[in-house]
């Protein structure tokens, strides 16, 4: 499929909930291929920006394009290109749904009804589970999974339709350090071997982030973006995290709250 | 000895179809995690039934079932749209029963005033009239049972997916609002078909209690458990009402409550 745009274009975007502006004057350009972290404290507008990118929230001002498509108006086209992983706590695992059902719907949602699992879908489900390494969990119910396993099942459900872009909202939250590193390894593998673009919000830089992503430093507006080593300077971090302190030449983030305007 | 004459056989078919319909819709409401909707709907059900009886008495040709369907549908949509407009859910939940209570009282007053049979009609709305079921009612009931089960067969995965995360489902390409409306429509349709058999009072128990039982006892829930429960409650309830010569909805209610209590005890004894 010929895409009209080469990546993500966010130009002077404002978005709000009721009367509160969660992000203001946000401008970012990301050209494919990219592996990008949206970094900022809690309440900085990372989730809001993600919702704008996947078409869940209509900006009140500004221009957003994902591979040339308007995410709010051209959702049907973008649903085939974009895989979205919601915040772990926002999902409601039930005793009715198995991992294979979740992955099946990830594949079938972009198709027209009636949607049923035939041999082709079954093959796609297991190929996806194999990539993520959770084939053995196929028949487990979602309520029987750990936090890390649920995250992996979700990723399998999204990559099953081979999206161009994977957007993940705080995927590292509530995972232990080992699970975080495994997830980051997995995302890097998807980025490098399958060529998926990645946008992932996080409020932390874990010790296992041993490669250099593009970083978008955000606190209601974009403070800086570019390669990590250029963005993650003490000056920028002080701007993003108001209670940053320096001790013996080390920059330490002590609090995790956004600047309230 | 129990003799199943034509009327009793009609009643038995009605409770079997009604039990299957109620358990199917209970399953839909449970997998879509909208049992709260059922609660709101059932608050409005008395008003819908009394209004339906009043309109049927006045016009003579608009069946009660149509009014129940339209009223339930309107209330479901009202709740959904008000919540979407960011009106707090508890406020919305308070509005629906209040409006419905006013309509119920007004309809009851009208029914008693305009029709000499108003009181008995109102009472039959409350506790159902399984032995007065007509062949037309049975056909309607069968059609609704088949429709609801077809909806489950066709959209089971979608409803579970939306219930898991509506935002994820929306971004993945599903028309989430359309599926919610499908749930409202099938619930309203089921209620409109079954009220004449079971009455408004016991409808609550038949939709909610089997769901509660399943969620309490089973680690893995599927439609078969719900259908089995529907039959386990409705058929013995009906037979008990004939044997003891008591109101069918009352005996079904007793069985339903007993099954739920057994579920609670099982869960307790299994240590979950």
Short mmCIF file of C-alpha atoms in Angstrom, two decimals:
data_model
loop_
_atom_site.label_atom_id
_atom_site.label_comp_id
_atom_site.label_asym_id
_atom_site.label_seq_id
_atom_site.Cartn_x
_atom_site.Cartn_y
_atom_site.Cartn_z
CA UNK A 1 0.00 0.00 0.00
CA UNK A 2 1.40 3.36 -1.07
CA UNK A 3 1.33 5.71 1.92
CA UNK A 4 0.81 9.44 1.42
CA UNK A 5 3.14 10.31 4.31
CA UNK A 6 6.42 9.00 5.66
CA UNK A 7 5.82 9.10 9.38
CA UNK A 8 4.15 11.14 12.12
CA UNK A 9 3.48 14.83 11.76
CA UNK A 10 2.13 16.76 14.74
CA UNK A 11 1.95 20.48 14.20
CA UNK A 12 0.93 23.00 16.87
CA UNK A 13 -1.58 20.64 18.45
CA UNK A 14 -3.80 21.50 21.41
CA UNK A 15 -6.03 18.94 23.11
CA UNK A 16 -8.19 19.23 26.19
CA UNK A 17 -10.53 17.40 28.55
CA UNK A 18 -13.49 19.60 29.46
CA UNK A 19 -11.84 22.98 29.97
CA UNK A 20 -8.37 21.68 30.91
CA UNK A 21 -5.72 21.72 28.19
CA UNK A 22 -3.68 18.54 28.61
CA UNK A 23 -1.28 19.40 25.79
CA UNK A 24 -0.53 22.74 24.18
CA UNK A 25 1.37 23.77 21.05
CA UNK A 26 2.83 20.29 20.55
CA UNK A 27 4.96 19.95 17.45
CA UNK A 28 6.85 16.74 16.55
CA UNK A 29 7.98 15.20 13.28
CA UNK A 30 9.06 11.56 13.17
CA UNK A 31 10.24 10.00 9.95
CA UNK A 32 10.02 6.24 9.51
CA UNK A 33 11.85 4.15 10.68
CA UNK A 34 11.63 5.40 14.26
CA UNK A 35 11.70 3.97 17.76
CA UNK A 36 10.49 6.75 19.97
CA UNK A 37 9.95 7.20 23.67
CA UNK A 38 7.49 9.81 24.87
CA UNK A 39 9.13 10.74 28.12
CA UNK A 40 7.73 12.98 30.84
CA UNK A 41 6.36 12.98 34.38
CA UNK A 42 2.87 11.81 35.34
CA UNK A 43 0.22 14.17 34.02
CA UNK A 44 2.54 15.56 31.33
CA UNK A 45 0.11 14.77 28.52
CA UNK A 46 1.76 11.62 27.14
CA UNK A 47 -1.46 9.61 27.11
CA UNK A 48 -3.30 12.57 25.62
CA UNK A 49 -0.80 12.81 22.78
CA UNK A 50 -1.12 9.06 22.21
CA UNK A 51 -4.91 9.33 22.12
CA UNK A 52 -4.58 12.09 19.53
CA UNK A 53 -2.21 9.94 17.46
CA UNK A 54 -4.56 6.94 17.39
CA UNK A 55 -7.73 8.96 16.80
CA UNK A 56 -9.34 8.53 20.21
CA UNK A 57 -9.22 12.26 20.93
CA UNK A 58 -9.86 15.05 18.49
CA UNK A 59 -7.45 17.95 18.92
CA UNK A 60 -9.06 21.34 19.34
CA UNK A 61 -6.36 22.95 17.24
CA UNK A 62 -3.45 21.92 15.04
CA UNK A 63 -2.69 19.29 12.44
CA UNK A 64 -2.00 15.59 12.98
CA UNK A 65 -1.07 13.14 10.27
CA UNK A 66 0.06 9.53 10.64
CA UNK A 67 1.62 8.31 7.39
CA UNK A 68 -0.34 11.13 5.76
CA UNK A 69 -3.74 10.16 7.22
CA UNK A 70 -5.84 12.11 9.69
CA UNK A 71 -6.23 9.70 12.63
CA UNK A 72 -9.60 11.08 13.68
CA UNK A 73 -11.24 11.23 10.27
CA UNK A 74 -9.51 8.33 8.51
CA UNK A 75 -9.67 5.79 11.32
CA UNK A 76 -10.69 2.91 9.08
CA UNK A 77 -7.54 3.17 6.96
CA UNK A 78 -5.32 3.74 9.96
CA UNK A 79 -6.75 0.80 11.91
CA UNK A 80 -4.85 -1.42 9.46
CA UNK A 81 -1.63 0.56 9.88
CA UNK A 82 -1.61 1.31 13.58
CA UNK A 83 -1.53 -1.09 16.51
CA UNK A 84 -2.47 0.46 19.83
CA UNK A 85 -1.76 -0.88 23.30
CA UNK A 86 -3.75 0.83 26.03
CA UNK A 87 -2.42 1.44 29.54
CA UNK A 88 -2.24 -1.87 31.40
CA UNK A 89 -4.68 -0.79 34.12
CA UNK A 90 -7.35 0.37 31.69
CA UNK A 91 -8.18 -3.08 30.29
CA UNK A 92 -10.77 -5.38 31.88
CA UNK A 93 -9.64 -9.01 31.56
CA UNK A 94 -12.62 -11.34 31.89
CA UNK A 95 -13.09 -15.05 32.50
CA UNK A 96 -14.77 -15.30 29.08
CA UNK A 97 -11.88 -14.47 26.82
CA UNK A 98 -8.85 -16.61 26.01
CA UNK A 99 -5.54 -15.35 24.67
CA UNK A 100 -6.36 -16.87 21.25
CA UNK A 101 -9.69 -14.95 21.20
CA UNK A 102 -7.91 -11.67 21.90
CA UNK A 103 -5.37 -12.29 19.14
CA UNK A 104 -8.12 -13.43 16.78
CA UNK A 105 -9.97 -10.16 17.26
CA UNK A 106 -6.75 -8.23 16.72
CA UNK A 107 -6.65 -9.88 13.30
CA UNK A 108 -10.37 -9.79 12.51
CA UNK A 109 -11.31 -6.31 13.77
CA UNK A 110 -10.26 -4.63 10.55
CA UNK A 111 -12.31 -7.09 8.48
CA UNK A 112 -16.03 -6.87 7.81
CA UNK A 113 -18.50 -9.06 9.73
CA UNK A 114 -19.23 -11.92 10.00
CA UNK A 115 -15.90 -12.50 11.69
CA UNK A 116 -15.00 -16.07 12.41
CA UNK A 117 -11.82 -18.01 13.04
CA UNK A 118 -10.93 -20.15 10.02
CA UNK A 119 -7.66 -21.91 9.25
CA UNK A 120 -6.04 -18.76 7.87
CA UNK A 121 -6.89 -16.81 11.03
CA UNK A 122 -5.74 -19.72 13.19
CA UNK A 123 -2.38 -19.73 11.37
CA UNK A 124 -2.01 -15.97 11.85
CA UNK A 125 -2.85 -16.27 15.56
CA UNK A 126 -0.21 -18.89 16.20
CA UNK A 127 2.40 -17.14 14.07
CA UNK A 128 1.90 -14.03 16.17
CA UNK A 129 1.98 -15.93 19.46
CA UNK A 130 5.20 -17.62 18.31
CA UNK A 131 6.88 -14.27 17.55
CA UNK A 132 6.03 -13.08 21.06
CA UNK A 133 6.95 -16.43 22.59
CA UNK A 134 3.63 -17.19 24.28
CA UNK A 135 2.29 -20.02 22.14
CA UNK A 136 1.72 -22.09 25.28
CA UNK A 137 -0.67 -19.45 26.64
CA UNK A 138 -3.09 -19.66 23.69
CA UNK A 139 -5.86 -21.38 25.64
CA UNK A 140 -5.38 -19.50 28.89
CA UNK A 141 -8.10 -17.10 29.96
CA UNK A 142 -7.05 -13.47 30.34
CA UNK A 143 -7.84 -13.53 34.05
CA UNK A 144 -5.28 -16.33 34.46
CA UNK A 145 -2.34 -14.27 33.13
CA UNK A 146 0.29 -12.27 35.00
CA UNK A 147 0.78 -8.58 34.15
CA UNK A 148 3.74 -9.35 31.90
CA UNK A 149 1.90 -12.19 30.14
CA UNK A 150 -1.12 -9.97 29.54
CA UNK A 151 1.13 -7.32 28.00
CA UNK A 152 2.63 -9.94 25.70
CA UNK A 153 -0.81 -11.23 24.75
CA UNK A 154 -1.85 -7.69 23.92
CA UNK A 155 1.22 -7.17 21.77
CA UNK A 156 0.49 -10.46 19.98
CA UNK A 157 -3.06 -9.24 19.35
CA UNK A 158 -1.75 -6.07 17.79
CA UNK A 159 1.12 -7.38 15.68
CA UNK A 160 -1.05 -10.17 14.26
CA UNK A 161 -2.27 -7.80 11.56
CA UNK A 162 1.30 -6.61 10.90
CA UNK A 163 0.84 -2.90 11.58
CA UNK A 164 3.35 -0.34 10.40
CA UNK A 165 3.23 1.53 13.69
CA UNK A 166 2.96 0.26 17.25
CA UNK A 167 1.75 2.83 19.80
CA UNK A 168 2.11 1.76 23.42
CA UNK A 169 0.78 3.70 26.38
CA UNK A 170 2.94 3.16 29.49
CA UNK A 171 3.60 -0.52 28.73
CA UNK A 172 6.27 -0.71 31.43
CA UNK A 173 4.02 0.41 34.26
CA UNK A 174 3.43 -2.24 36.91
CA UNK A 175 6.00 -4.66 35.46
CA UNK A 176 8.98 -5.87 37.46
CA UNK A 177 12.46 -5.10 36.18
CA UNK A 178 12.91 -8.45 34.40
CA UNK A 179 9.56 -8.16 32.61
CA UNK A 180 10.43 -4.59 31.62
CA UNK A 181 13.70 -5.68 30.04
CA UNK A 182 12.04 -8.60 28.25
CA UNK A 183 9.39 -6.28 26.85
CA UNK A 184 11.95 -3.75 25.67
CA UNK A 185 13.96 -6.54 24.01
CA UNK A 186 10.81 -7.73 22.30
CA UNK A 187 9.91 -4.27 21.01
CA UNK A 188 13.43 -3.78 19.71
CA UNK A 189 13.16 -7.13 17.91
CA UNK A 190 9.86 -6.08 16.32
CA UNK A 191 11.39 -2.77 15.29
CA UNK A 192 14.53 -4.26 13.80
CA UNK A 193 13.32 -7.54 12.31
CA UNK A 194 9.77 -6.64 11.26
CA UNK A 195 10.44 -2.97 10.57
CA UNK A 196 7.70 -1.68 12.84
CA UNK A 197 7.81 1.93 13.94
CA UNK A 198 7.38 2.28 17.67
CA UNK A 199 6.00 5.08 19.84
CA UNK A 200 5.98 4.27 23.52
CA UNK A 201 5.11 6.52 26.42
CA UNK A 202 6.92 6.10 29.68
CA UNK A 203 7.73 8.18 32.70
CA UNK A 204 10.94 6.34 33.39
CA UNK A 205 14.14 5.37 31.65
CA UNK A 206 14.81 1.85 32.84
CA UNK A 207 18.30 0.49 33.18
CA UNK A 208 17.64 -1.95 30.34
CA UNK A 209 17.18 0.79 27.74
CA UNK A 210 20.62 0.05 26.33
CA UNK A 211 20.03 1.25 22.80
CA UNK A 212 19.47 4.82 21.69
CA UNK A 213 15.89 5.68 20.86
CA UNK A 214 14.47 8.97 19.72
CA UNK A 215 13.14 10.75 22.78
CA UNK A 216 10.29 13.24 22.88
CA UNK A 217 10.54 15.05 26.20
CA UNK A 218 7.11 16.34 27.09
CA UNK A 219 5.49 18.28 29.87
CA UNK A 220 2.22 19.54 28.41
CA UNK A 221 4.26 20.81 25.50
CA UNK A 222 7.26 19.29 23.74
CA UNK A 223 10.38 20.55 25.48
CA UNK A 224 12.83 18.81 23.20
CA UNK A 225 13.01 15.86 20.86
CA UNK A 226 15.70 13.98 19.00
CA UNK A 227 18.31 11.31 19.75
CA UNK A 228 18.35 10.41 23.45
CA UNK A 229 21.85 11.67 24.17
CA UNK A 230 20.97 15.11 22.81
CA UNK A 231 17.61 15.36 24.59
CA UNK A 232 18.40 13.88 27.97
CA UNK A 233 20.57 16.70 29.24
CA UNK A 234 20.37 17.93 32.86
CA UNK A 235 18.91 21.23 31.61
CA UNK A 236 16.12 19.53 29.67
CA UNK A 237 15.36 17.11 32.50
CA UNK A 238 15.10 20.02 34.92
CA UNK A 239 12.53 21.60 32.62
CA UNK A 240 10.51 18.40 32.33
CA UNK A 241 10.80 17.27 35.92
CA UNK A 242 10.49 20.32 38.15
CA UNK A 243 11.96 18.70 41.23
CA UNK A 244 15.12 17.38 39.65
CA UNK A 245 18.18 17.74 41.87
CA UNK A 246 21.87 17.40 41.25
CA UNK A 247 23.98 15.49 43.74
CA UNK A 248 27.70 15.07 43.16
CA UNK A 249 27.38 15.60 39.44
CA UNK A 250 24.45 13.15 39.11
CA UNK A 251 21.05 14.35 37.95
CA UNK A 252 18.36 12.76 40.11
CA UNK A 253 14.63 12.83 39.52
CA UNK A 254 13.03 12.94 42.96
CA UNK A 255 9.41 13.63 42.20
CA UNK A 256 7.17 12.62 39.36
CA UNK A 257 4.59 15.30 38.89
CA UNK A 258 3.85 17.54 35.97
CA UNK A 259 3.97 21.31 36.12
CA UNK A 260 0.42 22.50 36.57
CA UNK A 261 -0.29 25.55 34.53
CA UNK B 1 -50.02 -37.10 39.00
CA UNK B 2 -49.03 -34.22 36.81
CA UNK B 3 -51.12 -33.99 33.66
CA UNK B 4 -49.70 -31.81 30.91
CA UNK B 5 -52.79 -30.61 29.06
CA UNK B 6 -52.58 -28.24 26.09
CA UNK B 7 -52.42 -25.11 28.23
CA UNK B 8 -49.78 -26.53 30.54
CA UNK B 9 -47.74 -27.74 27.56
CA UNK B 10 -47.94 -24.27 26.03
CA UNK B 11 -46.75 -22.88 29.36
CA UNK B 12 -43.89 -25.36 29.48
CA UNK B 13 -42.76 -24.41 25.97
CA UNK B 14 -43.03 -20.75 26.97
CA UNK B 15 -40.86 -21.16 30.08
CA UNK B 16 -38.28 -23.19 28.13
CA UNK B 17 -38.06 -20.51 25.44
CA UNK B 18 -38.16 -17.75 28.06
CA UNK B 19 -35.46 -19.44 30.13
CA UNK B 20 -33.22 -19.77 27.07
CA UNK B 21 -33.86 -16.16 26.05
CA UNK B 22 -33.20 -14.78 29.52
CA UNK B 23 -30.05 -16.82 30.00
CA UNK B 24 -28.79 -15.79 26.55
CA UNK B 25 -29.32 -12.13 27.27
CA UNK B 26 -27.81 -12.60 30.73
CA UNK B 27 -24.75 -14.01 28.95
CA UNK B 28 -24.60 -11.03 26.57
CA UNK B 29 -24.88 -8.57 29.43
CA UNK B 30 -22.26 -10.45 31.43
CA UNK B 31 -19.66 -10.80 28.67
CA UNK B 32 -20.15 -7.18 27.64
CA UNK B 33 -19.87 -6.22 31.33
CA UNK B 34 -23.08 -4.22 31.13
CA UNK B 35 -25.01 -5.84 33.97
CA UNK B 36 -25.40 -2.32 35.33
CA UNK B 37 -27.42 -1.61 32.18
CA UNK B 38 -29.67 -4.55 33.03
CA UNK B 39 -30.20 -3.06 36.46
CA UNK B 40 -31.15 0.30 34.97
CA UNK B 41 -33.36 -1.32 32.35
CA UNK B 42 -35.22 -3.39 34.88
CA UNK B 43 -35.98 -0.29 36.89
CA UNK B 44 -37.71 1.05 33.83
CA UNK B 45 -39.36 -2.23 32.97
CA UNK B 46 -42.38 -1.83 35.23
CA UNK B 47 -43.08 1.54 33.65
CA UNK B 48 -42.62 0.08 30.17
CA UNK B 49 -45.01 -2.80 30.90
CA UNK B 50 -47.71 -0.67 32.52
CA UNK B 51 -47.47 1.91 29.76
CA UNK B 52 -47.66 -0.92 27.22
CA UNK B 53 -50.77 -2.35 28.90
CA UNK B 54 -52.37 1.11 28.96
CA UNK B 55 -51.63 1.79 25.29
CA UNK B 56 -52.87 -1.68 24.34
CA UNK B 57 -56.10 -1.03 26.25
CA UNK B 58 -56.63 2.37 24.66
CA UNK B 59 -55.77 1.52 21.08
CA UNK B 60 -56.70 -2.14 21.03
CA UNK B 61 -54.10 -2.87 18.37
CA UNK B 62 -50.67 -1.69 19.61
CA UNK B 63 -49.28 -4.75 21.42
CA UNK B 64 -47.73 -4.35 24.82
CA UNK B 65 -44.53 -5.99 23.54
CA UNK B 66 -43.91 -3.15 21.08
CA UNK B 67 -44.17 -0.50 23.78
CA UNK B 68 -41.88 -2.48 26.10
CA UNK B 69 -39.30 -2.83 23.33
CA UNK B 70 -39.39 0.85 22.36
CA UNK B 71 -39.38 2.12 25.94
CA UNK B 72 -36.48 -0.14 27.01
CA UNK B 73 -34.52 0.78 23.92
CA UNK B 74 -35.15 4.50 24.49
CA UNK B 75 -33.99 4.27 28.10
CA UNK B 76 -30.84 2.32 27.16
CA UNK B 77 -29.93 4.85 24.50
CA UNK B 78 -30.71 7.71 26.89
CA UNK B 79 -28.38 6.25 29.52
CA UNK B 80 -25.61 5.59 26.98
CA UNK B 81 -25.79 9.03 25.43
CA UNK B 82 -25.98 10.89 28.76
CA UNK B 83 -22.92 9.00 30.00
CA UNK B 84 -21.15 9.83 26.73
CA UNK B 85 -21.96 13.51 27.35
CA UNK B 86 -19.88 13.14 30.56
CA UNK B 87 -22.88 13.38 32.88
CA UNK B 88 -21.84 11.36 35.96
CA UNK B 89 -23.09 7.80 35.80
CA UNK B 90 -24.72 7.86 39.24
CA UNK B 91 -26.73 10.92 38.20
CA UNK B 92 -27.88 9.13 35.04
CA UNK B 93 -28.72 5.98 36.98
CA UNK B 94 -30.80 8.11 39.34
CA UNK B 95 -32.67 9.85 36.53
CA UNK B 96 -33.91 6.72 34.73
CA UNK B 97 -35.77 5.08 37.65
CA UNK B 98 -37.21 8.46 38.70
CA UNK B 99 -38.64 9.15 35.26
CA UNK B 100 -39.83 5.56 35.02
CA UNK B 101 -41.49 5.69 38.44
CA UNK B 102 -43.55 8.70 37.34
CA UNK B 103 -44.56 6.95 34.12
CA UNK B 104 -45.41 3.75 36.00
CA UNK B 105 -47.69 5.54 38.45
CA UNK B 106 -49.35 7.56 35.68
CA UNK B 107 -49.90 4.45 33.55
CA UNK B 108 -51.28 2.46 36.46
CA UNK B 109 -53.71 5.27 37.28
CA UNK B 110 -54.77 5.47 33.63
CA UNK B 111 -55.15 1.69 33.36
CA UNK B 112 -57.40 1.46 36.40
CA UNK B 113 -59.47 4.45 35.24
CA UNK B 114 -60.12 3.47 31.64
CA UNK B 115 -60.53 -0.26 31.86
CA UNK B 116 -62.73 -2.37 34.13
CA UNK B 117 -60.05 -5.05 33.87
CA UNK B 118 -57.31 -2.53 34.63
CA UNK B 119 -56.34 -3.92 38.04
CA UNK B 120 -56.07 -7.52 36.87
CA UNK B 121 -54.13 -6.39 33.80
CA UNK B 122 -51.71 -4.47 35.99
CA UNK B 123 -51.27 -7.48 38.25
CA UNK B 124 -50.62 -9.80 35.32
CA UNK B 125 -47.91 -7.36 34.18
CA UNK B 126 -46.33 -7.67 37.60
CA UNK B 127 -46.28 -11.43 37.91
CA UNK B 128 -46.82 -12.69 34.37
CA UNK B 129 -49.47 -15.04 33.05
CA UNK B 130 -47.81 -18.12 31.69
CA UNK B 131 -51.05 -20.10 31.39
CA UNK B 132 -52.63 -17.40 29.22
CA UNK B 133 -49.92 -17.63 26.60
CA UNK B 134 -51.26 -17.68 23.03
CA UNK B 135 -49.74 -19.46 20.02
CA UNK B 136 -48.78 -16.01 18.65
CA UNK B 137 -46.90 -15.25 21.87
CA UNK B 138 -45.06 -18.55 21.55
CA UNK B 139 -44.06 -17.82 17.97
CA UNK B 140 -42.82 -14.36 18.98
CA UNK B 141 -40.93 -15.85 21.91
CA UNK B 142 -39.32 -18.49 19.68
CA UNK B 143 -38.34 -15.85 17.11
CA UNK B 144 -36.75 -13.70 19.81
CA UNK B 145 -34.89 -16.68 21.33
CA UNK B 146 -33.47 -17.58 17.91
CA UNK B 147 -32.57 -13.93 17.20
CA UNK B 148 -30.73 -13.44 20.48
CA UNK B 149 -28.84 -16.71 20.14
CA UNK B 150 -27.90 -15.83 16.56
CA UNK B 151 -26.56 -12.48 17.75
CA UNK B 152 -24.41 -14.28 20.30
CA UNK B 153 -23.20 -16.76 17.69
CA UNK B 154 -22.32 -13.99 15.24
CA UNK B 155 -20.86 -11.37 17.59
CA UNK B 156 -19.55 -13.25 20.59
CA UNK B 157 -15.90 -12.38 19.93
CA UNK B 158 -16.62 -8.74 19.17
CA UNK B 159 -18.64 -8.24 22.36
CA UNK B 160 -15.88 -9.81 24.46
CA UNK B 161 -13.23 -7.70 22.73
CA UNK B 162 -15.15 -4.45 23.27
CA UNK B 163 -15.76 -5.37 26.87
CA UNK B 164 -12.02 -6.00 27.36
CA UNK B 165 -11.18 -2.47 26.19
CA UNK B 166 -13.55 -0.28 24.16
CA UNK B 167 -10.74 2.10 23.14
CA UNK B 168 -8.61 -0.76 21.84
CA UNK B 169 -11.60 -2.12 19.92
CA UNK B 170 -12.34 1.32 18.46
CA UNK B 171 -8.76 1.91 17.32
CA UNK B 172 -8.66 -1.62 15.89
CA UNK B 173 -11.56 -0.75 13.60
CA UNK B 174 -14.77 -1.85 15.34
CA UNK B 175 -17.83 0.38 15.46
CA UNK B 176 -18.11 0.21 19.24
CA UNK B 177 -21.26 2.30 19.49
CA UNK B 178 -23.10 0.04 17.03
CA UNK B 179 -22.28 -3.00 19.17
CA UNK B 180 -23.53 -1.31 22.33
CA UNK B 181 -26.77 -0.53 20.50
CA UNK B 182 -27.00 -4.16 19.46
CA UNK B 183 -26.78 -5.18 23.11
CA UNK B 184 -29.50 -2.66 24.05
CA UNK B 185 -31.74 -3.81 21.20
CA UNK B 186 -31.40 -7.50 22.00
CA UNK B 187 -32.00 -6.86 25.70
CA UNK B 188 -35.10 -4.80 24.95
CA UNK B 189 -36.33 -7.42 22.50
CA UNK B 190 -35.87 -10.19 25.05
CA UNK B 191 -37.71 -8.25 27.72
CA UNK B 192 -40.58 -7.45 25.40
CA UNK B 193 -41.02 -11.14 24.58
CA UNK B 194 -40.68 -12.59 28.04
CA UNK B 195 -42.55 -10.15 30.27
CA UNK B 196 -45.92 -11.70 29.46
CA UNK B 197 -44.61 -15.08 30.60
CA UNK B 198 -42.58 -14.15 33.64
CA UNK B 199 -43.81 -10.72 34.70
CA UNK B 200 -41.65 -7.69 35.42
CA UNK B 201 -40.73 -8.56 38.97
CA UNK B 202 -39.04 -11.86 38.25
CA UNK B 203 -37.28 -10.60 35.13
CA UNK B 204 -34.62 -9.03 37.35
CA UNK B 205 -33.93 -12.32 39.06
CA UNK B 206 -33.82 -14.27 35.82
CA UNK B 207 -31.32 -12.00 34.10
CA UNK B 208 -29.06 -11.08 36.97
CA UNK B 209 -29.01 -14.10 39.28
CA UNK B 210 -27.73 -16.73 36.79
CA UNK B 211 -25.00 -14.27 35.79
CA UNK B 212 -24.03 -13.79 39.40
CA UNK B 213 -24.05 -17.58 39.90
CA UNK B 214 -21.80 -18.16 36.89
CA UNK B 215 -19.36 -15.45 37.85
CA UNK B 216 -19.16 -16.71 41.41
CA UNK B 217 -18.73 -20.40 40.69
CA UNK B 218 -17.11 -20.90 37.30
CA UNK B 219 -13.51 -19.96 36.61
CA UNK B 220 -14.24 -20.09 32.90
CA UNK B 221 -17.64 -18.94 31.74
CA UNK B 222 -19.39 -19.84 28.52
CA UNK B 223 -22.84 -19.75 26.96
CA UNK B 224 -23.58 -23.40 27.72
CA UNK B 225 -23.40 -22.75 31.47
CA UNK B 226 -25.86 -19.87 31.10
CA UNK B 227 -28.30 -21.87 28.96
CA UNK B 228 -28.16 -24.80 31.37
CA UNK B 229 -28.84 -22.45 34.26
CA UNK B 230 -31.75 -20.86 32.40
CA UNK B 231 -33.40 -24.26 31.95
CA UNK B 232 -32.45 -25.42 35.44
CA UNK B 233 -34.30 -22.44 36.87
CA UNK B 234 -37.29 -22.01 34.58
CA UNK B 235 -38.47 -25.61 34.01
CA UNK B 236 -38.42 -26.85 37.63
CA UNK B 237 -39.89 -23.49 38.64
CA UNK B 238 -42.80 -24.01 36.28
CA UNK B 239 -43.39 -27.62 37.34
CA UNK B 240 -43.24 -26.57 40.99
CA UNK B 241 -45.88 -23.91 40.37
CA UNK B 242 -48.24 -26.50 38.86
CA UNK B 243 -47.61 -29.06 41.60
CA UNK B 244 -48.05 -26.58 44.43
CA UNK B 245 -50.61 -24.45 42.61
CA UNK B 246 -48.69 -21.22 43.15
CA UNK B 247 -47.80 -18.31 40.88
CA UNK B 248 -45.21 -19.42 38.28
CA UNK B 249 -43.02 -16.33 38.56
CA UNK B 250 -42.94 -16.81 42.34
CA UNK B 251 -41.77 -20.43 42.11
CA UNK B 252 -39.23 -19.56 39.40
CA UNK B 253 -37.96 -16.77 41.63
CA UNK B 254 -37.54 -19.18 44.54
CA UNK B 255 -35.58 -21.64 42.39
CA UNK B 256 -33.47 -18.83 40.95
CA UNK B 257 -32.57 -17.53 44.40
CA UNK B 258 -31.86 -21.05 45.65
CA UNK B 259 -29.51 -21.75 42.75
CA UNK B 260 -27.68 -18.48 43.40
CA UNK B 261 -27.32 -19.25 47.09
CA UNK B 262 -25.99 -22.72 46.23
CA UNK B 263 -23.48 -20.97 43.95
CA UNK B 264 -22.37 -18.74 46.82
CA UNK B 265 -22.04 -21.74 49.13
CA UNK B 266 -20.06 -23.66 46.50
CA UNK B 267 -17.66 -20.78 46.07
CA UNK B 268 -17.25 -20.54 49.82
CA UNK B 269 -16.66 -24.28 50.17
CA UNK B 270 -14.17 -24.28 47.28
CA UNK B 271 -12.32 -21.48 49.03
CA UNK B 272 -12.30 -19.05 46.07
#
